[in-house]
Amino acid sequence: MKGKAYEQYHASFGGTYIRDAVFGANDGIVTTFAVVAGVAGANLPLSTVLILGFANLLADGLAMGLGNYLGIKSEVDYIRRERRLEGWETVHAPDLERKEIEAIYQRKGFKGKELQRVVEVITGNKKVWVDTMMTEELGLPTEKSEHPVKNGVATFISFALAGLNPLLPYIFGIPDAFNVSIIVTGLTLFLVGSLRSLITKKPWFVAGLEMLLVGTVAAAAAYFTGDFIKRLI
Amino acid sequence: MKGKAYEQYHASFGGTYIRDAVFGANDGIVTTFAVVAGVAGANLPLSTVLILGFANLLADGLAMGLGNYLGIKSEVDYIRRERRLEGWETVHAPDLERKEIEAIYQRKGFKGKELQRVVEVITGNKKVWVDTMMTEELGLPTEKSEHPVKNGVATFISFALAGLNPLLPYIFGIPDAFNVSIIVTGLTLFLVGSLRSLITKKPWFVAGLEMLLVGTVAAAAAYFTGDFIKRLI
Ligand SMILES: [Zn+2]
Ligand SMILES: [Zn+2]
Ligand SMILES: [Zn+2]
Ligand SMILES: [Zn+2]
Ligand SMILES: [Zn+2]
Ligand SMILES: [Zn+2]
């Protein structure tokens, strides 16, 4: 059974907040470091890093948080609506819905009188009936008990906290801020990436290196784009 | 049954590419418009919009695309791994796994000899047995047939295409570019938002207005942050 001690080795994919946090953190780091790298590539004044770094941090962070809230909310709403619809069908088109259950259990290998008995038992309990339609007919979870507001807040906070890191050397006015920012950003990416291993059960250093690689590609793109456009205009 | 004509009124939540596209497009618009609004709020030179707008567009777009690819890939891998694990269990701990099936069907209302027969039939077909463990024990889909590369590409392309819109007035050197950009961005946000109604079955204008609102909050944050930090430094 789910959660029983003897099957602890099944990885849990449940931690949606961890997923939100990792996702938000990753976007936050890349977004602000893109500003840092673009400014460096185009030799813009350092103050631009703080101005646009923070502007991006707040704007993208809010959009990600609100967007995630709306997305999960509509998923939850969707599943509730489908559930209501199947419930309505069991009342208003019971013969059709009974035929669906029959077809589902026929495919599982039941036949004849046995099949009829299974259909009777399943359709004898409305919750079981609708649950079966949800998972077997529609391929949906039977219900979603998520808290979209918490998902949104987790996204925003992790976005802002992680996204602050590339800006730190500029906030504290450290000399050679760009190089320090590269190091801080690389470490943050690796750390956030390795936290992903909590969800995916990948080895932590593989997950960390993966995210470091993605960030490096993104940062290089920002740097050379900044440099390239500066020459163009 | 799924997809049969007489149940067309069930909304389809399937279109994962639509979801990727909407998600990517939304992030693209907000990210580049944050640069536009931050530059306007802080009265930076207009060339900064193009330099950092494009730097952000490429960097964040690549990170989002690669990130989505990695995320979906690890979900697919995870489900395959869990499936293999349950398959292994049916071979190496068949009694335990049979007990699980028994408990699952007991909760559905079966008892006595009937329950034993159901367990026999379900565990008589390995695919059905493992499918049942996946959905009923672990609450997972029986399998995932997704193409992570396509998800990643869909994210990147929609990010880049939508994210280009706030920059257009600057690219073409239109006078009063900021105000034109506000209008273009607002229209794009509304359009992308209303496309979301394809997935969520919300009325299209509600979905459109929702996204417009999120974008407005984000843009206002960018504008006032730009203005605020400019005064600070
Ligand atoms: Zn992003
Ligand atoms: Zn139905
Ligand atoms: Zn049905
Ligand atoms: Zn974002
Ligand atoms: Zn198991
Ligand atoms: Zn099991």
Short mmCIF file of C-alpha atoms and ligand atoms in Angstrom, two decimals:
data_model
loop_
_atom_site.label_atom_id
_atom_site.label_comp_id
_atom_site.label_asym_id
_atom_site.label_seq_id
_atom_site.Cartn_x
_atom_site.Cartn_y
_atom_site.Cartn_z
CA MET A 1 0.00 0.00 0.00
CA LYS A 2 0.98 3.57 -0.46
CA GLY A 3 2.97 4.91 2.44
CA LYS A 4 3.31 1.59 4.22
CA ALA A 5 6.74 1.02 5.69
CA TYR A 6 7.59 -2.04 3.62
CA GLU A 7 7.43 -0.12 0.39
CA GLN A 8 9.43 2.93 1.39
CA TYR A 9 11.72 2.38 -1.56
CA HIS A 10 9.11 3.72 -3.94
CA ALA A 11 10.23 7.26 -4.64
CA SER A 12 7.69 9.88 -3.71
CA PHE A 13 6.84 12.26 -6.52
CA GLY A 14 4.40 14.02 -4.27
CA GLY A 15 6.37 17.03 -3.11
CA THR A 16 4.73 19.56 -5.38
CA TYR A 17 6.09 22.40 -3.28
CA ILE A 18 9.63 21.14 -3.79
CA ARG A 19 8.91 21.06 -7.48
CA ASP A 20 7.53 24.61 -7.42
CA ALA A 21 10.49 25.78 -5.39
CA VAL A 22 13.07 24.22 -7.70
CA PHE A 23 11.30 25.49 -10.77
CA GLY A 24 10.93 29.01 -9.40
CA ALA A 25 14.48 29.12 -8.09
CA ASN A 26 15.87 28.02 -11.42
CA ASP A 27 13.94 30.65 -13.36
CA GLY A 28 14.95 33.32 -10.84
CA ILE A 29 18.65 32.58 -11.14
CA VAL A 30 18.60 32.49 -14.94
CA THR A 31 16.50 35.65 -15.29
CA THR A 32 18.70 37.83 -13.08
CA PHE A 33 21.95 36.33 -14.28
CA ALA A 34 20.85 37.04 -17.86
CA VAL A 35 20.76 40.71 -16.91
CA VAL A 36 24.17 40.44 -15.27
CA ALA A 37 25.70 38.65 -18.28
CA GLY A 38 23.99 40.91 -20.82
CA VAL A 39 25.30 44.02 -19.04
CA ALA A 40 28.81 42.55 -18.94
CA GLY A 41 28.70 41.49 -22.59
CA ALA A 42 27.57 44.93 -23.73
CA ASN A 43 29.72 46.89 -21.27
CA LEU A 44 26.75 48.78 -19.85
CA PRO A 45 27.06 50.77 -16.60
CA LEU A 46 27.03 48.54 -13.51
CA SER A 47 24.04 50.39 -12.03
CA THR A 48 21.97 48.81 -14.83
CA VAL A 49 22.48 45.44 -13.18
CA LEU A 50 20.79 46.57 -9.97
CA ILE A 51 18.00 48.50 -11.70
CA LEU A 52 17.01 45.84 -14.21
CA GLY A 53 18.04 42.90 -12.04
CA PHE A 54 15.57 43.90 -9.35
CA ALA A 55 12.92 44.93 -11.87
CA ASN A 56 13.14 41.51 -13.43
CA LEU A 57 13.28 39.76 -10.09
CA LEU A 58 10.01 41.28 -8.93
CA ALA A 59 8.19 41.23 -12.24
CA ASP A 60 9.06 37.73 -13.33
CA GLY A 61 8.76 36.43 -9.77
CA LEU A 62 5.23 37.80 -9.40
CA ALA A 63 4.26 36.52 -12.83
CA MET A 64 5.63 33.06 -12.09
CA GLY A 65 3.92 32.92 -8.70
CA LEU A 66 0.58 34.16 -9.97
CA GLY A 67 0.86 32.04 -13.10
CA ASN A 68 1.51 28.90 -11.10
CA TYR A 69 -1.38 29.73 -8.77
CA LEU A 70 -3.73 30.15 -11.74
CA GLY A 71 -2.46 27.05 -13.50
CA ILE A 72 -2.85 24.73 -10.53
CA LYS A 73 -6.16 26.28 -9.59
CA SER A 74 -7.57 25.59 -13.03
CA GLU A 75 -6.26 22.03 -12.93
CA VAL A 76 -7.98 21.47 -9.59
CA ASP A 77 -11.17 23.08 -10.94
CA TYR A 78 -10.96 20.95 -14.06
CA ILE A 79 -10.74 17.70 -12.13
CA ARG A 80 -13.64 18.72 -9.89
CA ARG A 81 -15.72 19.58 -12.94
CA GLU A 82 -14.97 16.26 -14.66
CA ARG A 83 -15.83 14.45 -11.45
CA ARG A 84 -19.16 16.26 -11.21
CA LEU A 85 -19.85 15.44 -14.84
CA GLU A 86 -19.21 11.71 -14.35
CA GLY A 87 -21.42 11.80 -11.27
CA TRP A 88 -24.17 13.43 -13.31
CA GLU A 89 -23.79 10.73 -15.97
CA THR A 90 -24.23 7.90 -13.49
CA VAL A 91 -27.62 9.42 -12.63
CA HIS A 92 -28.79 10.55 -16.09
CA ALA A 93 -27.27 7.91 -18.34
CA PRO A 94 -26.69 4.99 -15.97
CA ASP A 95 -26.96 2.33 -18.69
CA LEU A 96 -24.23 3.96 -20.74
CA GLU A 97 -21.96 4.36 -17.72
CA ARG A 98 -22.63 0.75 -16.70
CA LYS A 99 -21.60 -0.33 -20.21
CA GLU A 100 -18.37 1.63 -19.79
CA ILE A 101 -17.58 -0.18 -16.56
CA GLU A 102 -18.39 -3.47 -18.30
CA ALA A 103 -16.01 -2.68 -21.17
CA ILE A 104 -13.26 -1.62 -18.73
CA TYR A 105 -13.48 -4.86 -16.75
CA GLN A 106 -13.85 -6.96 -19.87
CA ARG A 107 -10.48 -5.63 -20.95
CA LYS A 108 -9.09 -6.65 -17.56
CA GLY A 109 -10.08 -10.27 -18.34
CA PHE A 110 -13.51 -10.72 -16.72
CA LYS A 111 -16.34 -12.40 -18.64
CA GLY A 112 -19.85 -13.82 -18.41
CA LYS A 113 -21.57 -13.91 -15.03
CA GLU A 114 -18.39 -12.92 -13.23
CA LEU A 115 -18.20 -9.74 -15.31
CA GLN A 116 -21.83 -8.94 -14.50
CA ARG A 117 -21.16 -9.37 -10.77
CA VAL A 118 -18.12 -7.06 -10.91
CA VAL A 119 -20.19 -4.42 -12.72
CA GLU A 120 -22.91 -4.77 -10.06
CA VAL A 121 -20.48 -4.29 -7.17
CA ILE A 122 -18.63 -1.36 -8.78
CA THR A 123 -21.81 0.46 -9.79
CA GLY A 124 -23.38 -0.37 -6.43
CA ASN A 125 -21.24 2.27 -4.75
CA LYS A 126 -21.40 5.68 -6.39
CA LYS A 127 -17.97 6.80 -5.14
CA VAL A 128 -16.29 3.65 -6.45
CA TRP A 129 -18.22 3.98 -9.72
CA VAL A 130 -17.12 7.59 -10.30
CA ASP A 131 -13.56 6.88 -9.10
CA THR A 132 -13.32 4.13 -11.70
CA MET A 133 -14.54 6.45 -14.46
CA MET A 134 -12.01 9.08 -13.40
CA THR A 135 -8.96 6.81 -13.46
CA GLU A 136 -9.88 4.21 -16.07
CA GLU A 137 -12.03 6.16 -18.53
CA LEU A 138 -10.50 9.62 -18.31
CA GLY A 139 -7.01 8.80 -17.07
CA LEU A 140 -7.29 11.42 -14.33
CA PRO A 141 -6.56 11.29 -10.62
CA THR A 142 -9.70 10.64 -8.53
CA GLU A 143 -9.26 14.02 -6.89
CA LYS A 144 -6.71 16.76 -6.30
CA SER A 145 -6.25 18.15 -2.84
CA GLU A 146 -3.80 20.89 -3.58
CA HIS A 147 -3.57 24.42 -2.28
CA PRO A 148 -2.88 26.64 -5.29
CA VAL A 149 -2.11 29.65 -3.10
CA LYS A 150 0.69 27.76 -1.38
CA ASN A 151 2.09 26.65 -4.72
CA GLY A 152 2.10 30.25 -5.92
CA VAL A 153 3.78 31.54 -2.76
CA ALA A 154 6.40 28.77 -2.84
CA THR A 155 7.22 29.69 -6.43
CA PHE A 156 7.55 33.41 -5.72
CA ILE A 157 9.66 33.07 -2.58
CA SER A 158 12.09 30.58 -4.06
CA PHE A 159 12.30 32.66 -7.23
CA ALA A 160 13.16 35.80 -5.28
CA LEU A 161 15.61 34.14 -2.87
CA ALA A 162 17.52 32.24 -5.52
CA GLY A 163 17.32 35.08 -8.04
CA LEU A 164 18.95 37.44 -5.56
CA ASN A 165 22.21 35.49 -5.59
CA PRO A 166 23.63 36.67 -8.94
CA LEU A 167 22.99 40.27 -7.79
CA LEU A 168 24.72 39.99 -4.41
CA PRO A 169 28.23 40.99 -5.58
CA TYR A 170 26.70 44.12 -7.16
CA ILE A 171 24.63 44.97 -4.07
CA PHE A 172 27.73 44.83 -1.90
CA GLY A 173 29.83 46.66 -4.50
CA ILE A 174 32.48 43.94 -4.57
CA PRO A 175 35.29 44.65 -7.06
CA ASP A 176 35.26 42.42 -10.13
CA ALA A 177 31.57 41.78 -9.41
CA PHE A 178 30.95 39.92 -12.66
CA ASN A 179 33.42 37.14 -11.93
CA VAL A 180 32.19 36.79 -8.36
CA SER A 181 28.63 36.67 -9.66
CA ILE A 182 29.57 33.88 -12.07
CA ILE A 183 30.88 31.80 -9.18
CA VAL A 184 27.92 32.54 -6.87
CA THR A 185 25.48 31.79 -9.68
CA GLY A 186 27.22 28.54 -10.59
CA LEU A 187 27.12 27.36 -6.99
CA THR A 188 23.45 28.31 -6.62
CA LEU A 189 22.53 26.51 -9.84
CA PHE A 190 24.35 23.39 -8.73
CA LEU A 191 22.68 23.51 -5.31
CA VAL A 192 19.17 24.02 -6.70
CA GLY A 193 19.79 21.35 -9.31
CA SER A 194 20.92 18.84 -6.74
CA LEU A 195 17.80 19.57 -4.67
CA ARG A 196 15.85 18.40 -7.71
CA SER A 197 17.21 14.94 -7.00
CA LEU A 198 14.81 14.89 -4.03
CA ILE A 199 11.95 14.66 -6.52
CA THR A 200 13.48 12.79 -9.40
CA LYS A 201 15.69 10.37 -7.46
CA LYS A 202 18.51 11.08 -9.87
CA PRO A 203 21.96 11.09 -8.23
CA TRP A 204 22.34 14.57 -6.72
CA PHE A 205 25.55 15.46 -8.52
CA VAL A 206 24.07 14.48 -11.90
CA ALA A 207 21.01 16.65 -11.23
CA GLY A 208 23.28 19.46 -10.03
CA LEU A 209 25.56 19.30 -13.06
CA GLU A 210 22.56 19.18 -15.40
CA MET A 211 21.20 22.43 -14.06
CA LEU A 212 24.65 24.02 -14.04
CA LEU A 213 24.96 23.13 -17.72
CA VAL A 214 21.55 24.61 -18.58
CA GLY A 215 22.46 27.80 -16.73
CA THR A 216 25.81 28.02 -18.48
CA VAL A 217 24.23 27.72 -21.91
CA ALA A 218 21.68 30.40 -20.97
CA ALA A 219 24.29 32.74 -19.51
CA ALA A 220 26.61 32.39 -22.49
CA ALA A 221 23.65 33.20 -24.76
CA ALA A 222 22.93 36.35 -22.72
CA TYR A 223 26.57 37.47 -22.73
CA PHE A 224 27.11 37.05 -26.45
CA THR A 225 23.72 38.52 -27.32
CA GLY A 226 24.54 41.60 -25.25
CA ASP A 227 27.89 41.89 -27.01
CA PHE A 228 26.39 41.27 -30.46
CA ILE A 229 23.51 43.76 -30.19
CA LYS A 230 25.82 46.41 -28.75
CA ARG A 231 27.91 46.18 -31.96
CA LEU A 232 24.78 46.30 -34.15
CA ILE A 233 23.32 49.51 -32.75
CA MET B 1 -15.20 5.62 -23.31
CA LYS B 2 -12.51 8.16 -23.85
CA GLY B 3 -12.77 9.83 -27.22
CA LYS B 4 -16.09 8.26 -28.17
CA ALA B 5 -18.41 10.70 -29.91
CA TYR B 6 -21.12 10.60 -27.30
CA GLU B 7 -18.85 11.97 -24.63
CA GLN B 8 -17.28 14.82 -26.57
CA TYR B 9 -18.39 17.25 -23.89
CA HIS B 10 -15.63 16.05 -21.57
CA ALA B 11 -12.97 18.72 -21.84
CA SER B 12 -9.62 17.43 -22.97
CA PHE B 13 -6.74 18.36 -20.68
CA GLY B 14 -4.38 16.43 -22.88
CA GLY B 15 -2.77 19.10 -25.04
CA THR B 16 0.52 19.28 -23.18
CA TYR B 17 2.08 21.19 -26.07
CA ILE B 18 -0.60 23.88 -25.78
CA ARG B 19 0.19 24.05 -22.10
CA ASP B 20 3.93 24.36 -22.77
CA ALA B 21 3.29 26.97 -25.42
CA VAL B 22 1.04 29.08 -23.19
CA PHE B 23 3.40 28.78 -20.28
CA GLY B 24 6.47 29.65 -22.35
CA ALA B 25 4.74 32.52 -24.13
CA ASN B 26 3.59 34.01 -20.86
CA ASP B 27 7.05 33.90 -19.33
CA GLY B 28 8.56 35.35 -22.51
CA ILE B 29 6.23 38.34 -22.55
CA VAL B 30 6.73 39.12 -18.88
CA THR B 31 10.50 38.73 -18.97
CA THR B 32 11.07 41.07 -21.89
CA PHE B 33 8.43 43.55 -20.85
CA ALA B 34 10.05 43.71 -17.42
CA VAL B 35 13.18 44.99 -19.16
CA VAL B 36 11.11 47.49 -21.16
CA ALA B 37 9.26 48.73 -18.07
CA GLY B 38 12.38 48.80 -15.89
CA VAL B 39 14.25 50.87 -18.50
CA ALA B 40 11.32 53.29 -18.76
CA GLY B 41 10.95 53.56 -14.98
CA ALA B 42 14.63 54.30 -14.51
CA ASN B 43 15.00 56.47 -17.64
CA LEU B 44 17.84 54.37 -19.00
CA PRO B 45 18.98 54.76 -22.63
CA LEU B 46 16.60 53.07 -25.10
CA SER B 47 19.40 50.91 -26.53
CA THR B 48 19.39 49.06 -23.19
CA VAL B 49 15.98 47.68 -24.08
CA LEU B 50 17.30 45.96 -27.17
CA ILE B 51 20.52 44.75 -25.57
CA LEU B 52 19.02 43.30 -22.42
CA GLY B 53 15.66 42.45 -23.98
CA PHE B 54 17.33 40.09 -26.45
CA ALA B 55 19.83 38.82 -23.89
CA ASN B 56 16.92 37.88 -21.62
CA LEU B 57 14.86 36.49 -24.46
CA LEU B 58 17.55 34.03 -25.48
CA ALA B 59 18.83 33.17 -22.02
CA ASP B 60 15.51 32.68 -20.28
CA GLY B 61 14.01 31.05 -23.38
CA LEU B 62 16.81 28.48 -23.56
CA ALA B 63 16.63 27.85 -19.82
CA MET B 64 12.87 27.39 -19.93
CA GLY B 65 13.04 25.08 -22.92
CA LEU B 66 15.88 22.97 -21.52
CA GLY B 67 14.32 23.02 -18.06
CA ASN B 68 11.00 21.79 -19.37
CA TYR B 69 12.74 19.08 -21.37
CA LEU B 70 14.62 17.88 -18.30
CA GLY B 71 11.55 18.07 -16.06
CA ILE B 72 9.30 16.06 -18.35
CA LYS B 73 12.07 13.61 -19.14
CA SER B 74 12.59 12.86 -15.46
CA GLU B 75 8.84 12.47 -14.95
CA VAL B 76 8.70 9.96 -17.80
CA ASP B 77 11.76 8.17 -16.40
CA TYR B 78 10.25 8.16 -12.94
CA ILE B 79 7.03 6.53 -14.11
CA ARG B 80 8.97 3.91 -16.09
CA ARG B 81 11.09 3.16 -13.04
CA GLU B 82 8.08 2.78 -10.75
CA ARG B 83 6.46 0.52 -13.30
CA ARG B 84 9.55 -1.66 -13.48
CA LEU B 85 9.64 -1.78 -9.70
CA GLU B 86 6.03 -2.93 -9.42
CA GLY B 87 6.71 -5.52 -12.12
CA TRP B 88 9.69 -6.77 -10.13
CA GLU B 89 7.51 -6.97 -7.01
CA THR B 90 4.90 -9.15 -8.69
CA VAL B 91 7.70 -11.64 -9.38
CA HIS B 92 9.69 -11.41 -6.15
CA ALA B 93 6.97 -10.70 -3.58
CA PRO B 94 3.84 -11.98 -5.32
CA ASP B 95 2.01 -12.74 -2.06
CA LEU B 96 2.45 -9.18 -0.82
CA GLU B 97 1.35 -7.74 -4.13
CA ARG B 98 -1.65 -10.08 -4.22
CA LYS B 99 -2.60 -8.87 -0.73
CA GLU B 100 -2.44 -5.30 -2.03
CA ILE B 101 -4.85 -6.12 -4.84
CA GLU B 102 -7.09 -7.83 -2.32
CA ALA B 103 -7.12 -4.77 -0.07
CA ILE B 104 -7.80 -2.46 -3.03
CA TYR B 105 -10.80 -4.49 -4.17
CA GLN B 106 -12.05 -5.03 -0.64
CA ARG B 107 -12.30 -1.25 -0.38
CA LYS B 108 -14.31 -1.25 -3.59
CA GLY B 109 -16.91 -3.48 -1.92
CA PHE B 110 -15.92 -7.03 -2.87
CA LYS B 111 -15.82 -9.79 -0.24
CA GLY B 112 -15.46 -13.52 0.33
CA LYS B 113 -15.19 -15.85 -2.65
CA GLU B 114 -16.04 -13.04 -5.07
CA LEU B 115 -13.08 -11.03 -3.80
CA GLN B 116 -10.80 -14.06 -4.26
CA ARG B 117 -12.00 -14.50 -7.85
CA VAL B 118 -11.38 -10.81 -8.64
CA VAL B 119 -7.86 -11.08 -7.23
CA GLU B 120 -7.28 -14.20 -9.33
CA VAL B 121 -8.37 -12.54 -12.56
CA ILE B 122 -6.44 -9.30 -11.94
CA THR B 123 -3.24 -11.06 -10.92
CA GLY B 124 -3.72 -13.56 -13.75
CA ASN B 125 -2.63 -10.95 -16.27
CA LYS B 126 0.65 -9.26 -15.43
CA LYS B 127 -0.11 -6.06 -17.37
CA VAL B 128 -3.47 -5.65 -15.63
CA TRP B 129 -1.85 -6.44 -12.28
CA VAL B 130 0.88 -3.82 -12.68
CA ASP B 131 -1.55 -1.27 -14.19
CA THR B 132 -3.72 -1.65 -11.10
CA MET B 133 -0.73 -1.10 -8.79
CA MET B 134 0.25 2.01 -10.76
CA THR B 135 -3.13 3.71 -10.62
CA GLU B 136 -4.62 2.38 -7.39
CA GLU B 137 -1.59 1.89 -5.16
CA LEU B 138 0.70 4.66 -6.38
CA GLY B 139 -1.83 7.09 -7.88
CA LEU B 140 0.25 7.33 -11.05
CA PRO B 141 -0.72 7.08 -14.71
CA THR B 142 -0.13 3.59 -16.13
CA GLU B 143 2.40 5.05 -18.54
CA LYS B 144 3.54 8.31 -20.07
CA SER B 145 4.05 8.51 -23.79
CA GLU B 146 5.43 12.00 -24.04
CA HIS B 147 8.23 13.40 -26.13
CA PRO B 148 10.27 15.66 -23.83
CA VAL B 149 12.24 17.13 -26.74
CA LYS B 150 9.04 18.36 -28.38
CA ASN B 151 7.88 19.87 -25.08
CA GLY B 152 11.19 21.68 -24.76
CA VAL B 153 11.11 23.00 -28.32
CA ALA B 154 7.47 24.11 -27.99
CA THR B 155 8.39 26.04 -24.85
CA PHE B 156 11.38 27.76 -26.42
CA ILE B 157 9.66 28.74 -29.67
CA SER B 158 6.56 30.13 -28.01
CA PHE B 159 8.72 31.93 -25.45
CA ALA B 160 10.79 33.59 -28.18
CA LEU B 161 7.87 34.46 -30.47
CA ALA B 162 5.69 35.92 -27.74
CA GLY B 163 8.61 37.55 -25.95
CA LEU B 164 9.57 39.40 -29.10
CA ASN B 165 6.35 41.43 -29.08
CA PRO B 166 7.19 43.94 -26.32
CA LEU B 167 10.47 44.67 -28.15
CA LEU B 168 8.94 45.29 -31.60
CA PRO B 169 8.35 49.04 -31.19
CA TYR B 170 12.02 49.42 -30.17
CA ILE B 171 13.27 47.27 -33.03
CA PHE B 172 11.41 49.43 -35.54
CA GLY B 173 12.37 52.63 -33.74
CA ILE B 174 8.78 53.77 -33.42
CA PRO B 175 8.44 57.12 -31.60
CA ASP B 176 6.92 56.83 -28.12
CA ALA B 177 8.00 53.18 -28.15
CA PHE B 178 7.13 52.58 -24.49
CA ASN B 179 3.44 53.37 -24.89
CA VAL B 180 3.20 51.33 -28.10
CA SER B 181 4.95 48.47 -26.32
CA ILE B 182 2.41 48.64 -23.49
CA ILE B 183 -0.43 48.23 -25.99
CA VAL B 184 1.27 45.45 -27.97
CA THR B 185 2.16 43.62 -24.75
CA GLY B 186 -1.37 43.97 -23.37
CA LEU B 187 -2.85 42.54 -26.55
CA THR B 188 -0.36 39.67 -26.60
CA LEU B 189 -1.05 38.82 -22.97
CA PHE B 190 -4.79 38.82 -23.58
CA LEU B 191 -4.38 36.64 -26.67
CA VAL B 192 -2.12 34.10 -24.97
CA GLY B 193 -4.38 34.09 -21.92
CA SER B 194 -7.46 33.42 -23.98
CA LEU B 195 -5.66 30.53 -25.71
CA ARG B 196 -5.33 29.01 -22.25
CA SER B 197 -9.10 28.57 -22.33
CA LEU B 198 -8.44 25.77 -24.85
CA ILE B 199 -6.96 23.74 -21.99
CA THR B 200 -8.91 24.93 -19.00
CA LYS B 201 -12.34 25.37 -20.64
CA LYS B 202 -12.68 28.69 -18.87
CA PRO B 203 -14.51 31.33 -20.94
CA TRP B 204 -11.85 32.80 -23.24
CA PHE B 205 -12.32 36.42 -22.15
CA VAL B 206 -12.01 35.48 -18.46
CA ALA B 207 -8.79 33.58 -19.17
CA GLY B 208 -7.55 36.49 -21.28
CA LEU B 209 -8.32 39.11 -18.65
CA GLU B 210 -6.72 36.97 -15.96
CA MET B 211 -3.41 36.87 -17.80
CA LEU B 212 -3.64 40.55 -18.65
CA LEU B 213 -4.05 41.28 -14.95
CA VAL B 214 -1.05 39.15 -13.98
CA GLY B 215 1.05 40.88 -16.63
CA THR B 216 -0.07 44.30 -15.46
CA VAL B 217 0.90 43.58 -11.86
CA ALA B 218 4.30 42.29 -13.02
CA ALA B 219 4.91 45.24 -15.34
CA ALA B 220 3.93 47.78 -12.70
CA ALA B 221 6.35 46.08 -10.30
CA ALA B 222 9.15 46.34 -12.87
CA TYR B 223 8.42 49.98 -13.63
CA PHE B 224 8.34 51.14 -10.02
CA THR B 225 11.32 49.00 -9.05
CA GLY B 226 13.33 50.58 -11.87
CA ASP B 227 12.27 54.03 -10.72
CA PHE B 228 12.92 53.25 -7.05
CA ILE B 229 16.40 51.75 -7.45
CA LYS B 230 17.44 54.56 -9.78
CA ARG B 231 16.72 57.01 -6.94
CA LEU B 232 18.59 54.86 -4.42
CA ILE B 233 21.89 54.66 -6.29
ZN ZN C 1 11.69 31.93 -17.35
ZN ZN C 2 -18.07 10.40 -19.09
ZN ZN C 3 -18.03 7.55 -17.92
ZN ZN C 4 9.77 33.39 -15.45
ZN ZN C 5 5.03 -1.43 -4.74
ZN ZN C 6 2.35 -2.90 -5.21
#
